[in-house]
Each structure stands twice: as structure tokens, then as C-alpha cells.
PDB file of C-alpha atoms in Angstrom:
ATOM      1  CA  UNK A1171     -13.185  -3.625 -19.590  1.00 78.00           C
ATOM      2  CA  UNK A1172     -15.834  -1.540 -18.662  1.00 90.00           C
ATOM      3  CA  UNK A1173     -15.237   1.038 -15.635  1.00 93.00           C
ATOM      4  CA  UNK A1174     -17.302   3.257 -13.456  1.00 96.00           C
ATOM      5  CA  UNK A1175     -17.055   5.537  -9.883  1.00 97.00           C
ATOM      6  CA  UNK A1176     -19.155   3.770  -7.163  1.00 97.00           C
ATOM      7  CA  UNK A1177     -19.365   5.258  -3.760  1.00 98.00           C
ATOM      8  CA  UNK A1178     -18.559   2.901  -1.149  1.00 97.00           C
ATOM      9  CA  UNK A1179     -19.991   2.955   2.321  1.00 96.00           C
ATOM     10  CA  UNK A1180     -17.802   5.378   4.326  1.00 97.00           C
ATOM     11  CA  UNK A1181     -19.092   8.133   1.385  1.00 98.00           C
ATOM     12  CA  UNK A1182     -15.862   7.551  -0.208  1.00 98.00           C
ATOM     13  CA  UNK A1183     -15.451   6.972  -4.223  1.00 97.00           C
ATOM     14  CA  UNK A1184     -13.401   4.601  -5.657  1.00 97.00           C
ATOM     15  CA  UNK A1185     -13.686   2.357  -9.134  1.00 97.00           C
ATOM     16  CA  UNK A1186     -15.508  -0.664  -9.842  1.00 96.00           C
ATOM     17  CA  UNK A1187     -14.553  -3.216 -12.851  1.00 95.00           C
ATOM     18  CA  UNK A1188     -17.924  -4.472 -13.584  1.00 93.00           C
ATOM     19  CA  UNK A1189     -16.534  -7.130 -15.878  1.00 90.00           C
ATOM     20  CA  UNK A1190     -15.334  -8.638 -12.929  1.00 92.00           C
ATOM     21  CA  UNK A1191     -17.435  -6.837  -9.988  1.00 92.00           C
ATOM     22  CA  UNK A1192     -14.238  -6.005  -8.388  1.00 94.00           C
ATOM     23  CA  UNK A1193     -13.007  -2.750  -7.124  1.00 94.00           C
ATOM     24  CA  UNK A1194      -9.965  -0.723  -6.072  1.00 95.00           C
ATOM     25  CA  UNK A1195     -10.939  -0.613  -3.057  1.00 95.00           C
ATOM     26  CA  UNK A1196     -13.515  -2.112  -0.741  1.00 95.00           C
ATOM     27  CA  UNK A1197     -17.470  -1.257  -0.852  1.00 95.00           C
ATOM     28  CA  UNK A1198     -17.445  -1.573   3.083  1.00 96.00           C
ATOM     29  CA  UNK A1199     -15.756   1.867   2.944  1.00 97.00           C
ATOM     30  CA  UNK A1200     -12.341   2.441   0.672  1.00 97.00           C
ATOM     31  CA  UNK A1201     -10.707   5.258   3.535  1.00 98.00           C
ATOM     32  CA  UNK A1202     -11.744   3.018   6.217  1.00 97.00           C
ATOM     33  CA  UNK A1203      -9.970   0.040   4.413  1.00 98.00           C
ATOM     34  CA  UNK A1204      -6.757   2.248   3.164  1.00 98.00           C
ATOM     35  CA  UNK A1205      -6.404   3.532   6.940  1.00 98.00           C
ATOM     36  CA  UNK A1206      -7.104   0.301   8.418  1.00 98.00           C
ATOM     37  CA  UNK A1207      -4.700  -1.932   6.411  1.00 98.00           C
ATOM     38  CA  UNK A1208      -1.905   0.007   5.110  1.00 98.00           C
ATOM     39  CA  UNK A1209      -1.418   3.039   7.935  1.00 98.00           C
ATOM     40  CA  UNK A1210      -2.868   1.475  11.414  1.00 98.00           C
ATOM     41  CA  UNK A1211      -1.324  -2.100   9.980  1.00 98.00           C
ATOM     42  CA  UNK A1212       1.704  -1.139   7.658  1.00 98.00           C
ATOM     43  CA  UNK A1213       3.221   2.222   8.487  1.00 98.00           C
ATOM     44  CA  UNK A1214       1.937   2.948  11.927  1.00 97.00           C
ATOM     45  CA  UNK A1215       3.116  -0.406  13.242  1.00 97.00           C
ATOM     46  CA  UNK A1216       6.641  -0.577  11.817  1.00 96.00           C
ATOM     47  CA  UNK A1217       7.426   3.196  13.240  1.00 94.00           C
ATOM     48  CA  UNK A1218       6.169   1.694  16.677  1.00 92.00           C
ATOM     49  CA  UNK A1219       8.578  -1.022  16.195  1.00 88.00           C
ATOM     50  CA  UNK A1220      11.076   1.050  15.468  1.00 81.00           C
ATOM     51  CA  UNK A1221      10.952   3.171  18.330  1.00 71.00           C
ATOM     52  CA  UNK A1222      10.808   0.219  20.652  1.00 72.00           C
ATOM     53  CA  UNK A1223      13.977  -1.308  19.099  1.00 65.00           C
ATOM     54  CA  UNK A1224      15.653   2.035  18.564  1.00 55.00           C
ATOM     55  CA  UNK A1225      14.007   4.000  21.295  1.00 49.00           C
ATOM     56  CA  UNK A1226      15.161   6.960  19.071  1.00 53.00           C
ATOM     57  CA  UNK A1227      11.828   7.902  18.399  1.00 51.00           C
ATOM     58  CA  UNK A1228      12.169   7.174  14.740  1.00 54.00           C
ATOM     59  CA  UNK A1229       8.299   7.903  13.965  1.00 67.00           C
ATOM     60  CA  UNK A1230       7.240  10.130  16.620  1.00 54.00           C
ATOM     61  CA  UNK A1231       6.382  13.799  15.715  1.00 48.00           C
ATOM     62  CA  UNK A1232       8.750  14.822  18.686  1.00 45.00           C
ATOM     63  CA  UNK A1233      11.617  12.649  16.249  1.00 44.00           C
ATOM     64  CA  UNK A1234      15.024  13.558  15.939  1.00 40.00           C
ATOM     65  CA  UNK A1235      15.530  15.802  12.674  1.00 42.00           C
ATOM     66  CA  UNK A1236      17.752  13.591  10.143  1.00 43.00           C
ATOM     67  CA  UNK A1237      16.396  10.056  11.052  1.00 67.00           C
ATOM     68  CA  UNK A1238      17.072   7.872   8.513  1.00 89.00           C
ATOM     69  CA  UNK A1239      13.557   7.801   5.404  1.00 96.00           C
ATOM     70  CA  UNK A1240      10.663   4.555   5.234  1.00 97.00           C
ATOM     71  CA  UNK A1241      10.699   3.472   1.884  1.00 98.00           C
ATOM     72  CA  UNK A1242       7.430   2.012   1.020  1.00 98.00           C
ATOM     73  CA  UNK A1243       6.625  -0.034  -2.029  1.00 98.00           C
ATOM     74  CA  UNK A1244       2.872  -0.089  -2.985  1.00 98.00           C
ATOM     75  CA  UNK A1245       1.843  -3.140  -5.443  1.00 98.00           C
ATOM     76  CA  UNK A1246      -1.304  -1.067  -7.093  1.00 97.00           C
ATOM     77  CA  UNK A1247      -1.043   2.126  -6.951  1.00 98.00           C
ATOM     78  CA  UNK A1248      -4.363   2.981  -8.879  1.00 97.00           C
ATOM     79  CA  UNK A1249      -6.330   5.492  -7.498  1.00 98.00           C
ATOM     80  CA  UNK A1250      -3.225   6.618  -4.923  1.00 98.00           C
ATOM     81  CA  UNK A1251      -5.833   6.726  -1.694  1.00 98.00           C
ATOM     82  CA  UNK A1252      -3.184   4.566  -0.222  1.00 98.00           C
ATOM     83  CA  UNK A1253      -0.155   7.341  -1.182  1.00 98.00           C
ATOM     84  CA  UNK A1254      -2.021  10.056  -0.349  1.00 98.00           C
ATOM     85  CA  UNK A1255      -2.997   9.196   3.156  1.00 98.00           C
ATOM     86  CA  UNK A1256       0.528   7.858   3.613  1.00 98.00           C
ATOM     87  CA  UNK A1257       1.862  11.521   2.875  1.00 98.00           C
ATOM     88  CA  UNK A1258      -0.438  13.549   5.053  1.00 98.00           C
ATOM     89  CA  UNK A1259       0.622  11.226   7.823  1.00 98.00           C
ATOM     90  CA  UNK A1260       4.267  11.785   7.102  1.00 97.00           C
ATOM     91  CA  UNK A1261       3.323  15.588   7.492  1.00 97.00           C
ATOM     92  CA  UNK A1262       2.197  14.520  10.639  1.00 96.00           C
ATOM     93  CA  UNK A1263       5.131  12.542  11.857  1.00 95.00           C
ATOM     94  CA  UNK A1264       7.235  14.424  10.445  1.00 94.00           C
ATOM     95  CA  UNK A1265       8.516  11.520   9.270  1.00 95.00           C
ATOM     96  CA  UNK A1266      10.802  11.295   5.256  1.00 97.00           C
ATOM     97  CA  UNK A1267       9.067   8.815   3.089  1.00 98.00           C
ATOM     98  CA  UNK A1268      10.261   7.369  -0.039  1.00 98.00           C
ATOM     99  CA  UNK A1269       6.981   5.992  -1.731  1.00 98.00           C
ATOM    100  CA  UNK A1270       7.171   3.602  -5.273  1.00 98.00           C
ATOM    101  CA  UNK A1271       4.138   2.933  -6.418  1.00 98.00           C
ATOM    102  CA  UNK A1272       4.332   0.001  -9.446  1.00 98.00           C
ATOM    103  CA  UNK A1273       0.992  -0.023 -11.535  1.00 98.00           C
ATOM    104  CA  UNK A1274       0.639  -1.327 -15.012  1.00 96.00           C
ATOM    105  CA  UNK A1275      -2.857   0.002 -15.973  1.00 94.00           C
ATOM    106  CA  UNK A1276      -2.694   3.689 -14.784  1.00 96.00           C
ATOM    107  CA  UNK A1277      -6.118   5.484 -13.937  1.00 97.00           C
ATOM    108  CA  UNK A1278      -7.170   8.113 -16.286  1.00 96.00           C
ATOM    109  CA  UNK A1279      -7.284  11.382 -15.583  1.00 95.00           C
ATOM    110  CA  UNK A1280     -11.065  11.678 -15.917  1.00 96.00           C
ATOM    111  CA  UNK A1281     -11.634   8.824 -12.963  1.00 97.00           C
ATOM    112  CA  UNK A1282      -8.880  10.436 -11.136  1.00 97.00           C
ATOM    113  CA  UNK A1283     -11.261  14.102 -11.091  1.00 96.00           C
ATOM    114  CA  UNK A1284     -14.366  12.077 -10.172  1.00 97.00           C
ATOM    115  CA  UNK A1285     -12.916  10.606  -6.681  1.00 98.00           C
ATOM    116  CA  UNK A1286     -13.744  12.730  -3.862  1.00 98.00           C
ATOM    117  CA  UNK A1287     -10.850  11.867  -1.177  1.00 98.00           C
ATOM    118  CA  UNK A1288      -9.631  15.594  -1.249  1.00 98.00           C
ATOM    119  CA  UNK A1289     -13.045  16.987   0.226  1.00 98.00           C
ATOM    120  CA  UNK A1290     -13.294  13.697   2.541  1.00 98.00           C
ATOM    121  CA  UNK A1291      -9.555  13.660   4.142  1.00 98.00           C
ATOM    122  CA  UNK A1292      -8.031  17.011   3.566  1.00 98.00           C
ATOM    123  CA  UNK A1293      -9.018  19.871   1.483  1.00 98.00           C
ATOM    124  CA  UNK A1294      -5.656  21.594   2.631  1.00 98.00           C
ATOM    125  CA  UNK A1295      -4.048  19.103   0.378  1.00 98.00           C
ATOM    126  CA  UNK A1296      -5.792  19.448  -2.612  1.00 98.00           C
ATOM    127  CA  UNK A1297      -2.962  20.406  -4.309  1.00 98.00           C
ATOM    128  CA  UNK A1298      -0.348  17.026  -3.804  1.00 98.00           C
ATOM    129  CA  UNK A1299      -2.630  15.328  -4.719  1.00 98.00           C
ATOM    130  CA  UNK A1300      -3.439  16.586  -7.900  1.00 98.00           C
ATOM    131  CA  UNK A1301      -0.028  16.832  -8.284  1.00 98.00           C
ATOM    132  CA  UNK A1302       0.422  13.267  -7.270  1.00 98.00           C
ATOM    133  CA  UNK A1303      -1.279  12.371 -10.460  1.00 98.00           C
ATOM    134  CA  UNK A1304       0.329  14.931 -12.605  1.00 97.00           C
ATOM    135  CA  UNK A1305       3.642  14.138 -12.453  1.00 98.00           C
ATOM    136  CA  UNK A1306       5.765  11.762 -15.077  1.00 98.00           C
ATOM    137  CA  UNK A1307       5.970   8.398 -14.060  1.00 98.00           C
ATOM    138  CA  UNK A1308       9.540   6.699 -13.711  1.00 98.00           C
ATOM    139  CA  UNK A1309      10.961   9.221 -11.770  1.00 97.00           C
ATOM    140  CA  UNK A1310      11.162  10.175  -8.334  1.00 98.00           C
ATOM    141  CA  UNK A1311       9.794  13.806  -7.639  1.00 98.00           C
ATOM    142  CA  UNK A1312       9.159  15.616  -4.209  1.00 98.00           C
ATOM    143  CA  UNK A1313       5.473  16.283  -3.234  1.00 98.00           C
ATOM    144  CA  UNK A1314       6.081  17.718   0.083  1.00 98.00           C
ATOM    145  CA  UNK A1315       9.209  18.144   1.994  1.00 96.00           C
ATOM    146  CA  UNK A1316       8.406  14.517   3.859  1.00 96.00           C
ATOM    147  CA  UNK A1317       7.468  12.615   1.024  1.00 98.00           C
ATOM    148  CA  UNK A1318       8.851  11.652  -2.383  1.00 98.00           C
ATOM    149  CA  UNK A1319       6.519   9.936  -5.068  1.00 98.00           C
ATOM    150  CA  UNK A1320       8.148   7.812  -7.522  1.00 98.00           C
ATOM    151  CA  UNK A1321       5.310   5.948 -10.321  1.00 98.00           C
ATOM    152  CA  UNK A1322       5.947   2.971 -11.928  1.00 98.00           C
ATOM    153  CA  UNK A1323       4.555   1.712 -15.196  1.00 98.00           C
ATOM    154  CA  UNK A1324       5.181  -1.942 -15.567  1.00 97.00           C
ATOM    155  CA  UNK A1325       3.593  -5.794 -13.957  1.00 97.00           C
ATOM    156  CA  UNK A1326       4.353  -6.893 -10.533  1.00 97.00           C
ATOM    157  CA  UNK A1327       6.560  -9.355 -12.162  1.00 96.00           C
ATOM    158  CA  UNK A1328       8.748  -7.167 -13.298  1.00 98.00           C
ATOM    159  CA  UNK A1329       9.553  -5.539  -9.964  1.00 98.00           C
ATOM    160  CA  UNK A1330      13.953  -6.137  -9.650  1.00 97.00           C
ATOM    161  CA  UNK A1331      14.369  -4.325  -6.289  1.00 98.00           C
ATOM    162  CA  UNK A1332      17.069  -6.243  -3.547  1.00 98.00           C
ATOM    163  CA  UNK A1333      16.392  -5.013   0.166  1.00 97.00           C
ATOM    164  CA  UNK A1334      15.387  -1.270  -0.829  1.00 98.00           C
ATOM    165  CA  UNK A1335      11.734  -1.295   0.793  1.00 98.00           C
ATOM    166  CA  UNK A1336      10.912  -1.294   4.875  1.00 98.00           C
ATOM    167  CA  UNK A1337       7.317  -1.652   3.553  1.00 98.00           C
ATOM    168  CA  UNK A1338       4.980  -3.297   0.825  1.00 98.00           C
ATOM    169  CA  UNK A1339       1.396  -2.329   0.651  1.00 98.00           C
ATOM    170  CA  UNK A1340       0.119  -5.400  -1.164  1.00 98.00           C
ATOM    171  CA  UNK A1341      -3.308  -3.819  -2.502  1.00 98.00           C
ATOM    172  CA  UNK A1342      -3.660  -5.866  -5.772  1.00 96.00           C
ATOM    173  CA  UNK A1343      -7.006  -7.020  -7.316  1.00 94.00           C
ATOM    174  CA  UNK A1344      -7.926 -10.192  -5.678  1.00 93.00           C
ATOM    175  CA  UNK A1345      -7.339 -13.843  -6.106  1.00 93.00           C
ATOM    176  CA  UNK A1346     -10.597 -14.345  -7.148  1.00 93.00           C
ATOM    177  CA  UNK A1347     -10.246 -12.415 -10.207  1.00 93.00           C
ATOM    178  CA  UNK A1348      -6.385 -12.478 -10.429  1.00 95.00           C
ATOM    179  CA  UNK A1349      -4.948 -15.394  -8.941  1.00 96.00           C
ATOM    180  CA  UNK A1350      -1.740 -15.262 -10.166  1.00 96.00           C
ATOM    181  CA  UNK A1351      -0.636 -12.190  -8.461  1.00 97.00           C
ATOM    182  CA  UNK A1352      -1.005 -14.152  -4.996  1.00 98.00           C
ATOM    183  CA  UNK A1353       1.429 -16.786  -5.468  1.00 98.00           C
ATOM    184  CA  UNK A1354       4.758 -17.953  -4.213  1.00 98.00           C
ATOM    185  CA  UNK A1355       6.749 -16.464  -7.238  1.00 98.00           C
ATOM    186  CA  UNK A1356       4.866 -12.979  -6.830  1.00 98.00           C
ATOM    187  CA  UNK A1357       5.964 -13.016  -3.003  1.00 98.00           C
ATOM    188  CA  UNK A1358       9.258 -14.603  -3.596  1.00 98.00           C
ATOM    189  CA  UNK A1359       9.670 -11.030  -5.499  1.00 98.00           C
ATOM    190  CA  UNK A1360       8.333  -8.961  -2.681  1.00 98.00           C
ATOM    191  CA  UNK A1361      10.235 -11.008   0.290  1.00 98.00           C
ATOM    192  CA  UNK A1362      13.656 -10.296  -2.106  1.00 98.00           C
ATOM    193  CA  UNK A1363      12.344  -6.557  -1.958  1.00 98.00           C
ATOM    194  CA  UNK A1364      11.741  -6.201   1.642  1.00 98.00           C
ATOM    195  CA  UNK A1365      15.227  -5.464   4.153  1.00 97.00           C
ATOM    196  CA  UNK A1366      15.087  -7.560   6.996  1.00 96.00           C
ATOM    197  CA  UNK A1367      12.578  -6.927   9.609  1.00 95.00           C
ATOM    198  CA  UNK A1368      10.243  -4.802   6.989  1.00 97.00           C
ATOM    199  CA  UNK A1369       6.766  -6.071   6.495  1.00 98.00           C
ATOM    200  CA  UNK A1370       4.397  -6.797   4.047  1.00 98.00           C
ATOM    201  CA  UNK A1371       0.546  -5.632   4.737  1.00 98.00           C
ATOM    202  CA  UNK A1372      -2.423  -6.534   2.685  1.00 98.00           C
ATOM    203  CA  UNK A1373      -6.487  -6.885   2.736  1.00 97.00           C
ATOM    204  CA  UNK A1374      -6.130 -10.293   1.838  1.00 97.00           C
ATOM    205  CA  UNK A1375      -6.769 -13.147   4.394  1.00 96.00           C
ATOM    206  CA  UNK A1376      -6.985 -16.113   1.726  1.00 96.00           C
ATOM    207  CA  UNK A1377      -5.801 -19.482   3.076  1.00 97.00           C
ATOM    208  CA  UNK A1378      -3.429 -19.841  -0.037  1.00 97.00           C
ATOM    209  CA  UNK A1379      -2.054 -16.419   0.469  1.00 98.00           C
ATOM    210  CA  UNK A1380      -1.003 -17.091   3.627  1.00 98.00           C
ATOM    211  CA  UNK A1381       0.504 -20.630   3.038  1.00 98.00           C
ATOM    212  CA  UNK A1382       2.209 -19.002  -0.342  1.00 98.00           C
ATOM    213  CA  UNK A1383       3.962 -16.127   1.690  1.00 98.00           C
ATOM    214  CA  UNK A1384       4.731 -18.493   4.348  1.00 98.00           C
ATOM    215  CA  UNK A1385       6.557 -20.820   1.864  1.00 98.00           C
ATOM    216  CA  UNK A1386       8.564 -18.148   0.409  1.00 98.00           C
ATOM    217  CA  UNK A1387      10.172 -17.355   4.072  1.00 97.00           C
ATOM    218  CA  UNK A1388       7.680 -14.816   5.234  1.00 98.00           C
ATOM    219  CA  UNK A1389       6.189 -14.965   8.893  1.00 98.00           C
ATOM    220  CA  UNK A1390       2.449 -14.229   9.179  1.00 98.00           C
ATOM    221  CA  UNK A1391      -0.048 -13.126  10.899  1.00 97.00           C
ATOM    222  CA  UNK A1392      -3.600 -12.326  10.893  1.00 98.00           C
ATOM    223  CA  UNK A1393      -5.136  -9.324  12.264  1.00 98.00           C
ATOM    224  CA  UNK A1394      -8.831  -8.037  12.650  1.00 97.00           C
ATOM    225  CA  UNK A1395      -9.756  -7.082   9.272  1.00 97.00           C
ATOM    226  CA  UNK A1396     -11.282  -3.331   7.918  1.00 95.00           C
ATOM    227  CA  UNK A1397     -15.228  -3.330   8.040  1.00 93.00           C
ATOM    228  CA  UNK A1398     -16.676  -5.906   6.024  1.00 92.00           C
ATOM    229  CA  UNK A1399     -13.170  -8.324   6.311  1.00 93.00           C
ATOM    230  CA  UNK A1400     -12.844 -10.400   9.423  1.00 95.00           C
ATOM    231  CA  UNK A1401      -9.236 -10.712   8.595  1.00 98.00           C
ATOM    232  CA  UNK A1402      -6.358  -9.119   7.146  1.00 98.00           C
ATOM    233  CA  UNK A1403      -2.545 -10.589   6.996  1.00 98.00           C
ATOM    234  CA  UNK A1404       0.732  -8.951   8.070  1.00 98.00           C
ATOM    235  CA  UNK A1405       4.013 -10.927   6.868  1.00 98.00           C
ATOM    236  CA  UNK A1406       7.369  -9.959   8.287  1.00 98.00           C
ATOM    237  CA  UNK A1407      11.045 -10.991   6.967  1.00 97.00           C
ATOM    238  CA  UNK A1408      13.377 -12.021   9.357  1.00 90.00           C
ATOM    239  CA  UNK A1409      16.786 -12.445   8.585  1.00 70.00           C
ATOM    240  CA  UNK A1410      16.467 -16.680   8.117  1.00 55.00           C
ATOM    241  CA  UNK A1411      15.000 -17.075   4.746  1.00 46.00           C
ATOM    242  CA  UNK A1412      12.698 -19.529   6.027  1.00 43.00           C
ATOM    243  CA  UNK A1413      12.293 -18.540   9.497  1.00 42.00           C
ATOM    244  CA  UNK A1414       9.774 -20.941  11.309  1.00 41.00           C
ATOM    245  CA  UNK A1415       5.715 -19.529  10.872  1.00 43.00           C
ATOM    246  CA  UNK A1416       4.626 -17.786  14.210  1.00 45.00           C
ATOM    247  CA  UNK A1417       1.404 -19.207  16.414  1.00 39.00           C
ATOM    248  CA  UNK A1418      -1.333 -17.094  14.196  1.00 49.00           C
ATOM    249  CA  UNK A1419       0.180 -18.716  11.004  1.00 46.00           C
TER     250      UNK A1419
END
């Protein structure tokens, strides 16, 4: 399919499939998105709710040294905006992450050079992530002393993981052009990979998405969506399988 770097409106880069006129990330601005969704929505909240139920300060940058590490599980790891911003805010937390990103189509190395995220979030970390995309995929390497990178090669499908993840950043292409990664078996996978009480975050505010997550146990919820999206969804597992859906559902 034929590929090309588009600047979206925040000044950001990201890549646009023009068979399909679908993107990695969205044209409204892909940092504002990846920030908005996945830290504000995914990480940010479930540190807050773990210092409420823990009141240990879990995810504080005061924390405890030796508090137990998030792992996250992004579905699309593409460009890795979404791993990238995740680390520096680990820095910042000082909080250990354990990040798998699954990803069957890699990006090249020559798309990869053309993004511009280093100059727009943090020239200081220029190097992780170059080094991010550098190292072999299938095995978990450390990138900074918070936060270990682990790529993985293979369809959503094929994902195997039993309560290992505290977080999914769902960031696949869209129903529109991929239906078939939105449905009940696809989050029947990701509700089996999630412990109890993690959370699944994604752009996404489809009808059918919702009512597919909801029939595989999740509980939802919509949330203001990045600029450009009116909503977004956040599904949590409890520890019922098919715990009731909450008021927003």
C-alpha cells in the first residue's frame, strides 16, 4: 500500500495510508491525541487510582523506591509516539515500566528518520528513541533505568498473555478500515490479558466497540475525546467476568 509522512495539526508527523486515507495517528494533532488518550487517560489515571487505593504513592515522583513495575501492552506500536512519551513520563515519575508493544507491519527505518517527535517533545531524548527503534524485536531490552521495551512481531490475534498487563493502549487502525480488530474475540483476548482492575484505553468511541467490549466483561466509559474526537472509551476489568456496564455505558 502506498505510504507517506503528513504533518498533522499540532506540527507533529506521523504516516498516512492513502489506500485507505487512514493514519497512525490523528490529523487533529498525533502528540495531542497520544497524550490525551493513552497518558492523561491510560497511565496517568491508573497511577491516580493506585495511590488512592494504596495511598502508597505508587505513581508519584515523591514514590517509594522498589514499588512494584506498570506493565503496559500497546496493540500498534507503529511509529512508538505512544512508547516514547510513556518513557519520558516514567523518567518523570520515577515510575518502572514494562512496555510490549505487538505490531505485525513494523515501520521502516526511513519513515521512522522522517518523524519529528524528538525536536517536538524532547531533544534530551534523542537517543532512546532512536534506540527504541534499533533494537531486535522479541526481546525485552532496557532503554532507561524506568523503562523496558519489549517489540513484538506478530497479529493481535496471536497475543497468548493471562493477567500480565495493568494497561492496554488499544491504538489500532480503525473499524472503518479494519473492522475485525474491534470485535468481541479481539477484546475477549485483551480482557484475558488485563489483571483485574487494569484498563483498557483507546481513541475509539464506535457504538459497536463499546457494546463488543462490554459483552466480553469489560466496563466502559466514555470520556471527552482528543481534538477533533468528541469521545474516547476507557474499559476496566473487574474481577466478575461480566460485571454489570456502569451509567456512561
Amino acid at each position: 500500500m502506498r505510504r507517506k509522512i503528513i504533518t498533522t495539526s499540532d506540527g507533529s508527523k506521523t504516516i498516512q495510508i492513502e489506500d485507505w486515507n487512514e493514519q497512525y495517528h490523528s490529523i487533529h494533532g498525533a502528540i495531542q491525541e497520544a497524550n490525551h488518550v493513552f497518558l492523561k487517560h491510560g497511565l496517568l489515571f491508573f497511577c491516580a487510582e493506585l495511590d488512592s487505593v494504596s495511598h502508597k504513592n505508587d505513581c508519584h515522583p515523591e514514590r517509594v523506591s522498589g514499588s512494584s513495575p506498570i506493565n503496559i501492552l500497546e496493540i500498534g506500536f507503529g511509529t512508538g509516539l505512544n512508547a516514547f512519551l510513556t518513557l519520558i513520563e516514567a523518567e518523570k515519575l520515577k515510575q518502572n515500566i514494562n512496555y510490549v508493544g505487538v505490531e505485525a507491519y513494523p515501520v521502516s527505518k526511513e519513515e521512522i528518520k522522517q518523524l519529528n517527535y524528538v525536536e517536538l517533545i524532547s531533544e534530551t531524548h534523542k537517543m532512546e528513541f532512536e534506540t527504541m527503534h534499533q533494537i531486535p524485536w522479541e526481546k525485552q531490552h532496557t532503554i532507561t533505568p524506568n523503562f523496558q521495551l519489549e517489540k513484538q512481531e506478530k497479529f493481535f490475534k496471536a497475543i497468548d498473555a493471562n493477567a500480565e498487563f495493568d494497561i492496554i493502549y488499544f491504538d489500532a487502525f480503525g473499524a472503518r478500515v479494519q473492522p475485525e480488530l474491534w470485535t468481541e474475540d479481539i477484546f475477549t483476548i485483551m480482557f484475558k490479558a488485563l489483571k483485574n482492575n487494569g484498563v483498557l484505553v483507546t481513541y475509539s468511541a464506535k457504538g459497536s466497540v463499546r457494546r463488543a467490549m462490554q459483552a466480553v466483561g469489560f466496563t466502559v466509559e466514555r470520556l471527552p475525546g482528543p481534538p477533533g474526537k468528541r469521545e474516547m472509551l476507557r474499559a476496566a476489568k473487574h474481577s466478575a467476568k461480566h460485571s454489570e456496564p456502569n451509567a456512561n455505558g
